[in-house]
Amino acid sequence: MVLCGFSVVSAGLGFLISIPQLIGALGGARSALPLEQVEQIARLTREETLGSLPIRLSSGKMLSLNDLRGTARVVLAAGTRAQVAAALREAEPLREELQKRGVLVVPLPIFDDSEAETAAAAEAAAAGTANRDVLPALTLEDQRWRAEPLRLADWKSWFEQQLSFSAKAKPENGLFVGLRLDGRVRSSGSGSPPWRRYALELAPLEGDKAWTGFFDGFDGRV
C-alpha cells in the first residue's frame, strides 16, 4: 500500500518538497536542482522535523526522537484511541522479541474517535466495565518498550501535513511509521504496524545474531 510516499517498502516518504525548486526541476530550468536531489532534500527535511518531536519515557525522562538514534528502532502507531489501543494489543504477544530488536513504540491517538467508537466507550462506562480503548499508563516495565508523546498537536500536524500531499492517503484504518536505528524512515503505511514482520526480519541488538552495523542487512528490511 502506498500513501503518497507512505510506502511499506519505502525508506522515505518524499514530503516537504520545496515547491519552486520542484517546479523548476520538472520544467527543466537551468537553475533548478535535479529532481532526485530535490526529493532527497525533502526526505531529509521531513525526517529531521519528525526527529525533533518530543516523547517521555516511563522513567520520566523527556527526549526527542533524535536522542534515540543508535539505541532504538522507533515505531509510531497513529490513529483514533481505539486504533492505537488495538495496535498495542496486537504487539503484546511479540513484545519480548520486539524488545530484543530495540523496538520502542510511540502510540499516537491523534484522530477523533468514530461514532461507533464513542458509543462503545459510553456503553462500557455505563456498564462499569473496562474500556479496552483506554491506553494504559506507563510503568517502569515500559522503559524499553513504550514512550508517551508530548505536544500531541505537533505530532498530529506532522501526520496531517504528510496526508495533505496525497488524495489516496486514507487514515481511517490508522497509520504507522517505522524508523531505523539511524532515525531514517524504513517503512510506513495504513493500518497497524507489521509487528510480526519486524520480529522476524529485524536483527536483535544483542547476542550471537546481533546487528553489527549499517552494512549488516541495512538495519533490517520490512
Short mmCIF file of C-alpha atoms in Angstrom, two decimals:
data_model
loop_
_atom_site.label_atom_id
_atom_site.label_comp_id
_atom_site.label_asym_id
_atom_site.label_seq_id
_atom_site.Cartn_x
_atom_site.Cartn_y
_atom_site.Cartn_z
CA MET A 1 0.00 0.00 0.00
CA VAL A 2 1.25 3.44 -0.89
CA LEU A 3 0.02 6.64 0.73
CA CYS A 4 1.85 9.13 -1.49
CA GLY A 5 5.20 8.13 -0.08
CA PHE A 6 3.69 6.26 2.86
CA SER A 7 5.00 3.02 1.41
CA VAL A 8 5.61 -0.26 3.16
CA VAL A 9 8.76 -0.76 1.12
CA SER A 10 9.92 2.84 1.10
CA ALA A 11 12.87 4.20 3.03
CA GLY A 12 11.36 7.69 2.90
CA LEU A 13 8.09 9.46 2.21
CA GLY A 14 9.25 12.26 -0.07
CA PHE A 15 7.26 15.08 1.52
CA LEU A 16 8.05 18.73 2.26
CA ILE A 17 9.45 19.35 -1.20
CA SER A 18 10.49 22.91 -1.98
CA ILE A 19 7.78 23.90 -4.47
CA PRO A 20 9.76 26.49 -6.51
CA GLN A 21 12.70 24.12 -6.89
CA LEU A 22 10.40 21.23 -7.74
CA ILE A 23 8.59 23.25 -10.42
CA GLY A 24 11.95 24.25 -11.84
CA ALA A 25 13.15 20.66 -11.80
CA LEU A 26 10.01 19.47 -13.57
CA GLY A 27 10.24 22.30 -16.11
CA GLY A 28 13.91 21.81 -16.79
CA ALA A 29 15.04 25.23 -15.58
CA ARG A 30 18.81 25.52 -15.71
CA SER A 31 19.00 26.88 -12.16
CA ALA A 32 16.83 24.11 -10.73
CA LEU A 33 18.17 21.28 -8.64
CA PRO A 34 17.88 17.80 -10.18
CA LEU A 35 14.55 16.26 -9.23
CA GLU A 36 16.25 13.37 -7.43
CA GLN A 37 18.22 15.82 -5.29
CA VAL A 38 15.10 17.85 -4.50
CA GLU A 39 13.32 14.71 -3.35
CA GLN A 40 16.29 13.66 -1.22
CA ILE A 41 16.36 17.07 0.47
CA ALA A 42 12.62 16.78 1.07
CA ARG A 43 13.01 13.38 2.71
CA LEU A 44 15.81 14.57 4.96
CA THR A 45 13.89 17.70 5.93
CA ARG A 46 10.81 15.68 6.79
CA GLU A 47 12.79 13.18 8.82
CA GLU A 48 14.59 15.93 10.74
CA THR A 49 11.22 17.52 11.57
CA LEU A 50 9.95 14.17 12.80
CA GLY A 51 13.14 13.62 14.79
CA SER A 52 12.61 16.84 16.71
CA LEU A 53 9.24 15.77 18.13
CA PRO A 54 9.26 15.06 21.89
CA ILE A 55 8.48 11.98 23.95
CA ARG A 56 8.60 10.96 27.61
CA LEU A 57 10.00 7.62 28.79
CA SER A 58 8.45 5.71 31.69
CA SER A 59 11.33 6.96 33.87
CA GLY A 60 10.03 10.49 33.33
CA LYS A 61 12.95 11.48 31.12
CA MET A 62 11.96 13.74 28.21
CA LEU A 63 13.70 13.29 24.88
CA SER A 64 13.26 13.91 21.19
CA LEU A 65 13.23 11.06 18.69
CA ASN A 66 16.67 12.22 17.54
CA ASP A 67 18.03 11.37 21.00
CA LEU A 68 17.17 7.71 20.42
CA ARG A 69 19.28 7.31 17.29
CA GLY A 70 21.59 4.34 17.57
CA THR A 71 19.71 2.83 20.52
CA ALA A 72 16.09 2.24 19.45
CA ARG A 73 14.01 1.43 16.39
CA VAL A 74 11.02 3.67 16.97
CA VAL A 75 7.61 2.59 15.68
CA LEU A 76 4.80 5.15 15.54
CA ALA A 77 1.21 3.89 15.71
CA ALA A 78 -1.20 6.72 14.89
CA GLY A 79 -4.99 6.79 14.70
CA THR A 80 -8.01 7.04 16.96
CA ARG A 81 -7.75 5.86 20.56
CA ALA A 82 -9.36 2.56 19.58
CA GLN A 83 -7.00 2.01 16.65
CA VAL A 84 -3.92 2.81 18.70
CA ALA A 85 -5.05 0.61 21.59
CA ALA A 86 -5.72 -2.23 19.14
CA ALA A 87 -2.23 -1.84 17.65
CA LEU A 88 -0.68 -2.12 21.13
CA ARG A 89 -2.72 -5.24 21.89
CA GLU A 90 -1.56 -6.82 18.63
CA ALA A 91 2.06 -6.14 19.55
CA GLU A 92 1.85 -7.55 23.07
CA PRO A 93 2.31 -11.27 22.16
CA LEU A 94 5.52 -10.32 20.33
CA ARG A 95 6.73 -7.84 22.91
CA GLU A 96 9.74 -9.85 24.07
CA GLU A 97 11.03 -10.45 20.55
CA LEU A 98 10.41 -6.84 19.53
CA GLN A 99 12.23 -5.54 22.60
CA LYS A 100 15.25 -7.70 21.72
CA ARG A 101 15.29 -5.83 18.42
CA GLY A 102 15.20 -2.43 20.06
CA VAL A 103 11.62 -1.60 19.03
CA LEU A 104 10.20 1.32 21.03
CA VAL A 105 6.52 2.03 20.43
CA VAL A 106 5.05 5.54 20.48
CA PRO A 107 1.22 5.36 20.45
CA LEU A 108 -0.35 8.46 18.89
CA PRO A 109 -4.11 8.89 19.40
CA ILE A 110 -4.26 11.96 17.16
CA PHE A 111 -7.52 11.43 15.27
CA ASP A 112 -11.07 11.83 16.57
CA ASP A 113 -12.94 8.68 17.55
CA SER A 114 -15.65 7.46 15.19
CA GLU A 115 -19.29 7.48 16.28
CA ALA A 116 -19.15 3.72 16.81
CA GLU A 117 -16.02 4.02 18.98
CA THR A 118 -17.59 6.80 21.03
CA ALA A 119 -20.76 4.77 21.52
CA ALA A 120 -18.77 1.69 22.59
CA ALA A 121 -16.85 3.75 25.15
CA ALA A 122 -20.11 5.16 26.52
CA GLU A 123 -21.62 1.68 26.82
CA ALA A 124 -18.54 0.41 28.67
CA ALA A 125 -18.73 3.34 31.08
CA ALA A 126 -22.44 2.81 31.66
CA ALA A 127 -21.92 -0.89 32.32
CA GLY A 128 -18.99 -0.21 34.62
CA THR A 129 -16.69 -2.39 32.53
CA ALA A 130 -13.13 -1.60 31.49
CA ASN A 131 -12.76 0.32 28.27
CA ARG A 132 -10.27 -1.56 26.08
CA ASP A 133 -9.57 1.61 24.15
CA VAL A 134 -8.03 3.47 27.08
CA LEU A 135 -4.26 3.45 26.77
CA PRO A 136 -2.63 2.09 29.93
CA ALA A 137 -0.39 4.38 31.93
CA LEU A 138 3.34 3.91 31.53
CA THR A 139 5.07 1.72 34.09
CA LEU A 140 8.77 1.14 34.79
CA GLU A 141 8.49 -2.09 32.80
CA ASP A 142 7.76 0.02 29.72
CA GLN A 143 11.13 1.79 29.80
CA ARG A 144 12.42 -0.10 26.77
CA TRP A 145 9.05 -0.77 25.18
CA ARG A 146 6.76 2.25 25.07
CA ALA A 147 7.05 6.02 25.26
CA GLU A 148 4.47 8.77 25.67
CA PRO A 149 4.24 11.52 23.02
CA LEU A 150 4.44 15.12 24.21
CA ARG A 151 2.87 18.09 22.41
CA LEU A 152 0.39 15.79 20.68
CA ALA A 153 -0.82 18.67 18.48
CA ASP A 154 2.64 18.85 16.87
CA TRP A 155 2.57 15.13 16.13
CA LYS A 156 -0.89 15.50 14.59
CA SER A 157 0.31 18.42 12.48
CA TRP A 158 3.21 16.34 11.15
CA PHE A 159 0.94 13.48 10.07
CA GLU A 160 -1.66 15.82 8.61
CA GLN A 161 1.00 17.54 6.55
CA GLN A 162 2.07 14.23 5.09
CA LEU A 163 -1.52 13.24 4.35
CA SER A 164 -2.23 16.55 2.60
CA PHE A 165 0.10 15.58 -0.23
CA SER A 166 -1.98 12.62 -1.37
CA ALA A 167 -5.63 12.12 -2.24
CA LYS A 168 -5.02 8.37 -1.81
CA ALA A 169 -3.85 8.65 1.78
CA LYS A 170 -6.68 7.41 4.00
CA PRO A 171 -6.18 7.48 7.78
CA GLU A 172 -9.45 5.67 8.53
CA ASN A 173 -7.64 2.45 9.46
CA GLY A 174 -4.81 4.21 11.30
CA LEU A 175 -1.26 4.86 10.13
CA PHE A 176 2.18 3.63 11.10
CA VAL A 177 5.77 4.74 10.57
CA GLY A 178 8.76 2.57 11.43
CA LEU A 179 12.23 4.10 11.85
CA ARG A 180 15.66 2.56 11.50
CA LEU A 181 18.30 2.86 14.20
CA ASP A 182 19.68 5.93 12.45
CA GLY A 183 16.31 7.67 12.57
CA ARG A 184 15.54 7.30 8.86
CA VAL A 185 12.11 6.06 7.81
CA ARG A 186 12.20 2.37 6.97
CA SER A 187 8.52 1.68 6.36
CA SER A 188 5.12 3.28 6.63
CA GLY A 189 1.55 2.64 5.63
CA SER A 190 -2.07 2.30 6.60
CA GLY A 191 -3.30 0.09 9.43
CA SER A 192 -1.37 -1.36 12.35
CA PRO A 193 2.42 -1.74 12.24
CA PRO A 194 3.58 -5.10 10.83
CA TRP A 195 4.71 -6.42 14.22
CA ARG A 196 5.31 -9.98 13.11
CA ARG A 197 7.48 -8.91 10.19
CA TYR A 198 9.50 -6.67 12.49
CA ALA A 199 10.02 -9.59 14.89
CA LEU A 200 11.05 -11.93 12.08
CA GLU A 201 13.19 -9.66 9.92
CA LEU A 202 14.90 -7.19 12.23
CA ALA A 203 18.21 -8.31 13.72
CA PRO A 204 18.48 -8.39 17.53
CA LEU A 205 20.63 -5.73 19.15
CA GLU A 206 22.34 -8.23 21.45
CA GLY A 207 23.51 -11.84 21.32
CA ASP A 208 25.08 -14.04 18.63
CA LYS A 209 22.75 -12.77 15.91
CA ALA A 210 23.06 -9.13 16.89
CA TRP A 211 23.02 -6.43 14.25
CA THR A 212 26.58 -5.17 13.80
CA GLY A 213 26.25 -2.12 11.59
CA PHE A 214 24.53 -0.46 8.67
CA PHE A 215 26.14 -2.87 6.21
CA ASP A 216 24.52 -5.77 8.04
CA GLY A 217 21.19 -6.08 6.22
CA PHE A 218 20.76 -2.29 6.10
CA ASP A 219 19.31 -2.40 9.61
CA GLY A 220 16.72 -4.97 8.64
CA ARG A 221 14.10 -4.86 5.93
CA VAL A 222 10.32 -4.59 6.08
#
